[in-house]
Tab-separated table of C-alpha atoms in Angstrom:
chain	number	residue	atom	x	y	z
A	5	UNK	CA	48.217	1.243	-36.197
A	6	UNK	CA	49.514	3.018	-33.087
A	7	UNK	CA	47.814	6.254	-33.995
A	8	UNK	CA	44.493	4.521	-34.454
A	9	UNK	CA	44.936	2.757	-31.102
A	10	UNK	CA	45.518	6.075	-29.345
A	11	UNK	CA	42.529	7.519	-31.118
A	12	UNK	CA	40.352	4.589	-29.996
A	13	UNK	CA	41.503	4.971	-26.396
A	14	UNK	CA	40.757	8.672	-26.507
A	15	UNK	CA	37.370	7.940	-27.993
A	16	UNK	CA	36.692	5.448	-25.199
A	17	UNK	CA	37.809	7.947	-22.589
A	18	UNK	CA	35.499	10.504	-24.115
A	19	UNK	CA	32.502	8.159	-24.197
A	20	UNK	CA	32.781	6.840	-20.614
A	21	UNK	CA	32.697	10.251	-18.903
A	22	UNK	CA	29.784	11.237	-21.093
A	23	UNK	CA	27.786	8.128	-20.168
A	24	UNK	CA	28.471	8.184	-16.414
A	25	UNK	CA	27.406	11.740	-15.592
A	26	UNK	CA	23.817	11.329	-16.887
A	27	UNK	CA	23.208	8.576	-14.350
A	28	UNK	CA	24.692	10.633	-11.556
A	29	UNK	CA	22.840	13.686	-12.811
A	30	UNK	CA	19.594	11.697	-12.889
A	31	UNK	CA	20.124	10.543	-9.310
A	32	UNK	CA	20.860	14.112	-8.259
A	33	UNK	CA	17.736	15.353	-10.018
A	34	UNK	CA	15.610	12.708	-8.288
A	35	UNK	CA	17.139	13.543	-4.914
A	36	UNK	CA	16.588	17.235	-5.553
A	37	UNK	CA	12.977	16.631	-6.591
A	38	UNK	CA	12.311	14.565	-3.457
A	39	UNK	CA	13.946	17.177	-1.228
A	40	UNK	CA	11.947	19.914	-2.938
A	41	UNK	CA	8.733	17.959	-2.467
A	42	UNK	CA	9.373	17.478	1.244
A	43	UNK	CA	10.236	21.161	1.626
A	44	UNK	CA	7.009	22.094	-0.172
A	45	UNK	CA	4.965	19.796	2.077
A	46	UNK	CA	6.548	21.233	5.228
A	47	UNK	CA	5.919	24.805	4.068
A	48	UNK	CA	2.340	23.901	3.134
A	49	UNK	CA	1.799	22.336	6.554
A	50	UNK	CA	3.197	25.405	8.340
A	51	UNK	CA	1.017	27.665	6.216
A	52	UNK	CA	-2.123	25.656	7.000
A	53	UNK	CA	-1.290	25.666	10.723
A	54	UNK	CA	-0.884	29.455	10.759
A	55	UNK	CA	-4.056	29.882	8.683
A	56	UNK	CA	-6.130	27.645	10.933
A	57	UNK	CA	-4.878	29.293	14.118
A	58	UNK	CA	-5.254	32.837	12.828
A	59	UNK	CA	-8.765	32.749	11.409
A	60	UNK	CA	-12.011	32.174	13.239
A	61	UNK	CA	-14.766	34.142	14.915
A	62	UNK	CA	-11.965	36.453	16.115
A	63	UNK	CA	-9.136	36.858	13.618
A	64	UNK	CA	-5.591	36.905	14.961
A	65	UNK	CA	-2.942	38.607	12.778
A	66	UNK	CA	-0.294	36.328	11.317
A	67	UNK	CA	2.428	38.301	13.083
A	68	UNK	CA	0.800	37.734	16.457
A	69	UNK	CA	0.339	34.029	15.685
A	70	UNK	CA	4.016	33.606	14.845
A	71	UNK	CA	5.130	35.584	17.900
A	72	UNK	CA	2.908	33.555	20.221
A	73	UNK	CA	4.006	30.238	18.741
A	74	UNK	CA	7.667	31.203	19.057
A	75	UNK	CA	7.263	32.322	22.679
A	76	UNK	CA	7.534	36.061	22.104
A	77	UNK	CA	5.392	38.648	23.852
A	78	UNK	CA	2.348	40.257	22.267
A	79	UNK	CA	0.270	43.294	23.117
A	80	UNK	CA	-3.034	41.427	23.187
A	81	UNK	CA	-3.480	38.910	25.987
A	82	UNK	CA	-6.775	37.917	24.386
A	83	UNK	CA	-4.988	36.783	21.244
A	84	UNK	CA	-2.575	34.725	23.325
A	85	UNK	CA	-5.453	33.018	25.127
A	86	UNK	CA	-7.276	32.313	21.865
A	87	UNK	CA	-4.186	30.848	20.200
A	88	UNK	CA	-2.829	28.764	23.079
A	89	UNK	CA	-6.004	27.618	24.794
A	90	UNK	CA	-8.666	27.524	22.086
A	91	UNK	CA	-7.047	26.860	18.714
A	92	UNK	CA	-3.621	25.308	19.195
A	93	UNK	CA	-4.925	22.078	20.827
A	94	UNK	CA	-7.201	21.279	17.886
A	95	UNK	CA	-4.412	22.072	15.415
A	96	UNK	CA	-1.966	19.743	17.174
A	97	UNK	CA	-4.663	17.069	17.454
A	98	UNK	CA	-5.435	17.324	13.746
A	99	UNK	CA	-1.751	17.203	12.869
A	100	UNK	CA	-1.134	14.097	14.970
A	101	UNK	CA	-4.322	12.319	13.893
A	102	UNK	CA	-3.721	12.974	10.198
A	103	UNK	CA	-0.086	11.872	10.362
A	104	UNK	CA	-0.820	8.707	12.322
A	105	UNK	CA	-3.783	7.686	10.156
A	106	UNK	CA	-1.741	8.204	6.979
A	107	UNK	CA	1.177	6.156	8.324
A	108	UNK	CA	-1.268	3.451	9.393
A	109	UNK	CA	-2.768	3.477	5.905
A	110	UNK	CA	0.630	2.922	4.304
A	111	UNK	CA	1.249	-0.081	6.545
A	112	UNK	CA	-2.195	-1.591	6.000
A	113	UNK	CA	-1.986	-1.312	2.213
A	114	UNK	CA	1.396	-3.036	2.253
A	115	UNK	CA	0.428	-5.795	4.687
A	116	UNK	CA	-2.849	-6.648	2.948
A	117	UNK	CA	-1.554	-5.894	-0.560
A	118	UNK	CA	-4.778	-4.006	-1.057
A	119	UNK	CA	-4.772	-0.399	-2.326
A	120	UNK	CA	-8.131	0.204	-0.638
A	121	UNK	CA	-7.052	-0.819	2.874
A	122	UNK	CA	-6.824	1.778	5.635
A	123	UNK	CA	-6.461	1.819	9.455
A	124	UNK	CA	-10.188	1.274	10.004
A	125	UNK	CA	-10.449	-2.050	8.168
A	126	UNK	CA	-9.785	-3.944	11.412
A	127	UNK	CA	-13.120	-2.776	12.818
A	128	UNK	CA	-11.404	-1.019	15.727
A	129	UNK	CA	-12.980	2.335	14.923
A	130	UNK	CA	-16.441	0.763	14.912
A	131	UNK	CA	-15.651	-0.792	18.276
A	132	UNK	CA	-14.767	2.668	19.590
A	133	UNK	CA	-18.016	4.071	18.185
A	134	UNK	CA	-19.938	1.242	19.829
A	135	UNK	CA	-18.364	1.969	23.215
A	136	UNK	CA	-19.106	5.666	22.888
A	137	UNK	CA	-22.654	4.949	21.737
A	138	UNK	CA	-23.368	2.879	24.846
A	139	UNK	CA	-22.433	5.829	27.050
A	140	UNK	CA	-23.996	8.566	24.911
A	141	UNK	CA	-27.292	6.773	24.306
A	142	UNK	CA	-27.568	4.642	27.429
A	143	UNK	CA	-26.705	6.985	30.304
A	144	UNK	CA	-28.194	10.139	31.718
A	145	UNK	CA	-31.546	10.809	33.251
A	146	UNK	CA	-33.535	9.009	30.560
A	147	UNK	CA	-30.927	6.484	29.440
A	148	UNK	CA	-31.468	2.769	29.819
A	149	UNK	CA	-28.063	2.455	31.573
A	150	UNK	CA	-28.577	5.447	33.844
A	151	UNK	CA	-28.541	3.206	36.895
A	152	UNK	CA	-25.037	1.885	36.170
A	153	UNK	CA	-22.708	4.412	37.776
A	154	UNK	CA	-19.587	2.701	36.449
A	155	UNK	CA	-20.679	3.258	32.858
A	156	UNK	CA	-21.486	6.899	33.526
A	157	UNK	CA	-18.148	7.520	35.221
A	158	UNK	CA	-16.266	5.826	32.403
A	159	UNK	CA	-17.223	8.639	30.058
A	160	UNK	CA	-17.505	8.755	26.294
A	161	UNK	CA	-13.754	8.675	25.719
A	162	UNK	CA	-13.104	5.863	28.170
A	163	UNK	CA	-15.915	3.790	26.718
A	164	UNK	CA	-14.613	4.384	23.184
A	165	UNK	CA	-11.132	3.237	24.183
A	166	UNK	CA	-12.629	0.184	25.909
A	167	UNK	CA	-14.707	-0.717	22.847
A	168	UNK	CA	-11.689	-0.337	20.588
A	169	UNK	CA	-9.599	-2.476	22.959
A	170	UNK	CA	-12.122	-5.331	22.851
A	171	UNK	CA	-12.141	-5.434	19.060
A	172	UNK	CA	-8.343	-5.043	19.030
A	173	UNK	CA	-7.847	-8.034	21.310
A	174	UNK	CA	-10.157	-10.168	19.183
A	175	UNK	CA	-8.414	-9.166	15.950
A	176	UNK	CA	-4.905	-9.673	17.360
A	177	UNK	CA	-5.893	-12.998	18.895
A	178	UNK	CA	-7.078	-14.228	15.509
A	179	UNK	CA	-3.973	-12.799	13.820
A	180	UNK	CA	-1.755	-14.645	16.306
A	181	UNK	CA	-3.515	-17.966	15.696
A	182	UNK	CA	-4.058	-17.691	11.947
A	183	UNK	CA	-1.195	-15.488	10.767
A	184	UNK	CA	-2.881	-14.809	7.421
A	185	UNK	CA	-3.427	-11.041	6.928
A	186	UNK	CA	-6.276	-11.662	4.485
A	187	UNK	CA	-8.190	-13.620	7.140
A	188	UNK	CA	-7.511	-10.860	9.659
A	189	UNK	CA	-8.843	-8.343	7.141
A	190	UNK	CA	-12.070	-10.289	6.654
A	191	UNK	CA	-12.500	-10.745	10.419
A	192	UNK	CA	-11.942	-7.027	10.958
A	193	UNK	CA	-14.579	-6.129	8.399
A	194	UNK	CA	-17.046	-8.543	9.977
A	195	UNK	CA	-16.368	-7.165	13.462
A	196	UNK	CA	-16.930	-3.684	12.100
A	197	UNK	CA	-20.267	-4.662	10.598
A	198	UNK	CA	-21.285	-6.376	13.824
A	199	UNK	CA	-20.419	-3.320	15.933
A	200	UNK	CA	-22.243	-1.094	13.444
A	201	UNK	CA	-25.336	-3.304	13.675
A	202	UNK	CA	-25.355	-3.037	17.467
A	203	UNK	CA	-25.056	0.759	17.198
A	204	UNK	CA	-28.024	0.828	14.821
A	205	UNK	CA	-30.065	-1.190	17.313
A	206	UNK	CA	-29.136	1.230	20.112
A	207	UNK	CA	-30.155	4.161	17.945
A	208	UNK	CA	-33.492	2.527	17.112
A	209	UNK	CA	-34.433	2.118	20.781
A	210	UNK	CA	-33.119	5.495	21.988
A	211	UNK	CA	-34.788	8.815	22.582
A	212	UNK	CA	-34.240	10.955	19.440
A	213	UNK	CA	-33.135	13.894	21.574
A	214	UNK	CA	-29.942	12.002	22.482
A	215	UNK	CA	-28.846	11.282	18.927
A	216	UNK	CA	-27.183	14.635	18.224
A	217	UNK	CA	-24.176	13.912	20.431
A	218	UNK	CA	-23.656	10.551	18.748
A	219	UNK	CA	-23.944	12.099	15.287
A	220	UNK	CA	-21.263	14.644	16.172
A	221	UNK	CA	-18.986	11.892	17.452
A	222	UNK	CA	-19.329	9.640	14.406
A	223	UNK	CA	-18.695	12.475	11.939
A	224	UNK	CA	-15.247	13.265	13.352
A	225	UNK	CA	-13.946	16.496	14.867
A	226	UNK	CA	-10.755	17.785	16.487
A	227	UNK	CA	-12.386	20.918	17.881
A	228	UNK	CA	-13.099	19.605	21.364
A	229	UNK	CA	-9.706	18.043	22.179
A	230	UNK	CA	-8.193	19.567	25.328
A	231	UNK	CA	-4.550	19.776	26.368
A	232	UNK	CA	-4.981	16.994	28.920
A	233	UNK	CA	-6.522	14.696	26.306
A	234	UNK	CA	-3.892	15.729	23.806
A	235	UNK	CA	-1.169	14.180	25.952
A	236	UNK	CA	-2.687	10.735	25.419
A	237	UNK	CA	-3.232	11.314	21.700
A	238	UNK	CA	0.347	12.583	21.321
A	239	UNK	CA	1.813	9.622	23.205
A	240	UNK	CA	-0.054	7.030	21.099
A	241	UNK	CA	0.398	8.721	17.735
A	242	UNK	CA	4.046	9.472	18.515
A	243	UNK	CA	4.665	5.825	19.412
A	244	UNK	CA	3.094	4.657	16.132
A	245	UNK	CA	5.146	7.132	14.110
A	246	UNK	CA	8.375	6.039	15.815
A	247	UNK	CA	7.466	2.378	15.294
A	248	UNK	CA	6.931	3.025	11.596
A	249	UNK	CA	10.543	4.182	11.261
A	250	UNK	CA	11.773	0.757	12.377
A	251	UNK	CA	9.229	-1.018	10.157
A	252	UNK	CA	10.149	0.827	6.953
A	253	UNK	CA	12.839	-1.596	5.812
A	254	UNK	CA	10.873	-4.808	6.590
A	255	UNK	CA	7.846	-3.342	4.810
A	256	UNK	CA	10.014	-2.699	1.758
A	257	UNK	CA	10.963	-6.373	1.774
A	258	UNK	CA	7.295	-7.387	2.061
A	259	UNK	CA	6.550	-5.516	-1.164
A	260	UNK	CA	8.345	-8.346	-2.985
A	261	UNK	CA	6.453	-11.102	-1.186
A	262	UNK	CA	6.522	-12.795	2.185
A	263	UNK	CA	8.841	-15.585	1.034
A	264	UNK	CA	11.384	-13.129	-0.293
A	265	UNK	CA	11.162	-11.088	2.921
A	266	UNK	CA	11.666	-14.234	5.001
A	267	UNK	CA	14.724	-15.145	2.909
A	268	UNK	CA	16.208	-11.777	3.873
A	269	UNK	CA	15.791	-12.575	7.551
A	270	UNK	CA	12.567	-10.641	8.127
A	271	UNK	CA	10.341	-12.185	10.796
A	272	UNK	CA	7.163	-11.812	8.744
A	273	UNK	CA	4.689	-12.828	11.441
A	274	UNK	CA	6.258	-10.483	13.993
A	275	UNK	CA	6.071	-7.582	11.539
A	276	UNK	CA	2.398	-8.372	10.916
A	277	UNK	CA	1.608	-8.393	14.638
A	278	UNK	CA	3.554	-5.175	15.359
A	279	UNK	CA	1.957	-3.323	12.462
A	280	UNK	CA	-1.557	-4.529	13.212
A	281	UNK	CA	-1.209	-3.740	16.916
A	282	UNK	CA	0.165	-0.248	16.307
A	283	UNK	CA	-2.439	0.669	13.710
A	284	UNK	CA	-5.302	-0.777	15.747
A	285	UNK	CA	-4.281	1.143	18.871
A	286	UNK	CA	-3.977	4.428	17.028
A	287	UNK	CA	-7.327	3.863	15.287
A	288	UNK	CA	-9.037	3.325	18.626
A	289	UNK	CA	-7.429	6.308	20.348
A	290	UNK	CA	-7.917	8.693	17.415
A	291	UNK	CA	-11.569	7.625	17.131
A	292	UNK	CA	-12.061	7.973	20.887
A	293	UNK	CA	-10.759	11.542	21.067
A	294	UNK	CA	-11.360	12.892	17.550
A	295	UNK	CA	-14.237	10.758	16.314
A	296	UNK	CA	-14.174	8.629	13.169
A	297	UNK	CA	-12.004	10.471	10.616
A	298	UNK	CA	-12.377	8.618	7.349
A	299	UNK	CA	-10.552	8.579	4.002
A	300	UNK	CA	-7.306	10.121	5.317
A	301	UNK	CA	-5.555	6.791	5.865
A	302	UNK	CA	-6.769	5.699	2.442
A	303	UNK	CA	-5.975	8.767	0.342
A	304	UNK	CA	-2.709	10.078	1.833
A	305	UNK	CA	-0.574	6.976	1.028
A	306	UNK	CA	-1.615	7.034	-2.642
A	307	UNK	CA	-0.939	10.753	-2.912
A	308	UNK	CA	2.500	10.226	-1.364
A	309	UNK	CA	3.384	7.404	-3.765
A	310	UNK	CA	2.091	9.356	-6.739
A	311	UNK	CA	4.061	12.475	-5.892
A	312	UNK	CA	7.262	10.606	-5.029
A	313	UNK	CA	6.894	8.044	-7.859
A	314	UNK	CA	8.185	5.342	-5.562
A	315	UNK	CA	6.908	2.767	-3.066
A	316	UNK	CA	9.979	3.023	-0.813
A	317	UNK	CA	8.580	3.217	2.723
A	318	UNK	CA	11.561	5.276	3.875
A	319	UNK	CA	10.130	8.090	1.751
A	320	UNK	CA	6.430	7.216	1.550
A	321	UNK	CA	5.925	7.040	5.327
A	322	UNK	CA	7.163	10.587	6.154
A	323	UNK	CA	5.577	12.051	3.020
A	324	UNK	CA	2.282	10.340	3.833
A	325	UNK	CA	2.435	11.693	7.386
A	326	UNK	CA	2.855	15.259	6.097
A	327	UNK	CA	0.084	14.845	3.517
A	328	UNK	CA	-2.278	13.308	6.070
A	329	UNK	CA	-1.701	16.201	8.469
A	330	UNK	CA	-2.332	18.742	5.694
A	331	UNK	CA	-5.556	16.971	4.640
A	332	UNK	CA	-6.987	16.902	8.170
A	333	UNK	CA	-6.060	20.521	8.924
A	334	UNK	CA	-7.413	21.798	5.608
A	335	UNK	CA	-10.580	19.777	6.154
A	336	UNK	CA	-10.911	21.229	9.650
A	337	UNK	CA	-10.450	24.731	8.230
A	338	UNK	CA	-13.327	24.176	5.815
A	339	UNK	CA	-15.469	22.162	8.237
A	340	UNK	CA	-15.026	24.665	11.058
A	341	UNK	CA	-16.892	27.372	9.196
A	342	UNK	CA	-13.765	29.370	8.324
A	343	UNK	CA	-13.535	28.278	4.721
A	344	UNK	CA	-15.823	28.488	1.705
A	345	UNK	CA	-19.037	27.401	3.362
A	346	UNK	CA	-19.196	29.843	6.273
A	347	UNK	CA	-20.868	27.186	8.411
A	348	UNK	CA	-19.749	24.193	10.464
A	349	UNK	CA	-19.639	20.839	8.685
A	350	UNK	CA	-18.762	17.296	9.756
A	351	UNK	CA	-15.059	16.629	9.254
A	352	UNK	CA	-15.776	13.373	7.413
A	353	UNK	CA	-17.900	15.202	4.873
A	354	UNK	CA	-14.888	17.297	3.861
A	355	UNK	CA	-12.283	14.519	3.876
A	356	UNK	CA	-14.583	12.494	1.610
A	357	UNK	CA	-14.130	15.124	-1.087
A	358	UNK	CA	-10.424	14.258	-1.050
A	359	UNK	CA	-10.705	10.512	-0.451
A	360	UNK	CA	-13.410	9.631	-2.983
A	361	UNK	CA	-11.566	11.026	-6.048
A	362	UNK	CA	-8.380	9.273	-4.924
A	363	UNK	CA	-10.235	5.946	-4.658
A	364	UNK	CA	-11.634	6.406	-8.168
A	365	UNK	CA	-8.171	7.300	-9.449
A	366	UNK	CA	-6.663	4.168	-7.896
A	367	UNK	CA	-9.365	1.934	-9.361
A	368	UNK	CA	-9.197	3.451	-12.848
A	369	UNK	CA	-5.394	3.539	-12.985
A	370	UNK	CA	-5.244	-0.097	-11.830
A	371	UNK	CA	-7.669	-1.127	-14.553
A	372	UNK	CA	-5.668	0.796	-17.157
A	373	UNK	CA	-2.466	-1.010	-16.118
A	374	UNK	CA	-4.180	-4.396	-16.318
A	375	UNK	CA	-5.392	-3.600	-19.831
A	376	UNK	CA	-1.895	-2.572	-20.844
A	377	UNK	CA	-2.649	1.037	-21.674
């Protein structure tokens, strides 16, 4: 009947608009949640920066901190000197190191398809520690390399970069010949163990009075980074962060397998080499200037994916960078004696309190998924 036909059309018209908006509304809610999360992370990062700069042996009011950071004049020249010369370099170093390590962790976990991979699995950080150990333990008046002026002039940082470069070249050479990321992972772990064994031998045959400097270096710290050193750290970390922007889409394709990525036109081997090279360089430089900062590159990517509820690298990479920066700066706040302890602690000891629970969460959640819970 005509009336029934009109009624059916009206019913259809009523149903379609009601079904379409929920999808659009769901997309808008997801976009709003993601935008809110990023805004929260940015505000948290700004708050941690202001907190870390303002508190210390001499407290600087928040108003003075904000005025100094924005280039305005303040009444106290002492506060300006403390903020710009003493505290701002370590804050920027921690921000850059945390962001770069987190971004490197995202890439490593995707390349190796291993949730427990991080930037240090290539053994580059251990190579940097080995180079620094040779200078710290082997030079000076009582060192067994005190007669080698070249080694002394190279310095701790230069030797750390050189040690990281040697391991990097070995790892990339093997990656270029083999092309299998799993083999590169195993080689990196073995190189790390080998470098660690050499460091242990150096420690065994060294005067105990010289071990304190090495202990400080291996525990990680951003407190001693100067503005001149920060230029190098900023250049390397900035380059890795920019590179990650161009790698986001190919990494998304790799999530579905190398064959699928290759069918989309992704040069899989080139992406592997670029990612490994970038992460290895940043690991060596961060270790050389800030010491070995562990767990950040492991924990931040999982926190980013869990908060965003997605593995899309276009979102996970920037979120991981913000989370990594917050973790390092909060850890430095606690480790620097400004937090709950009231005394200075190794940076790695604090980041482990964040990284270890995340590792356990990843392992337990993975087991629960395999058991179908």
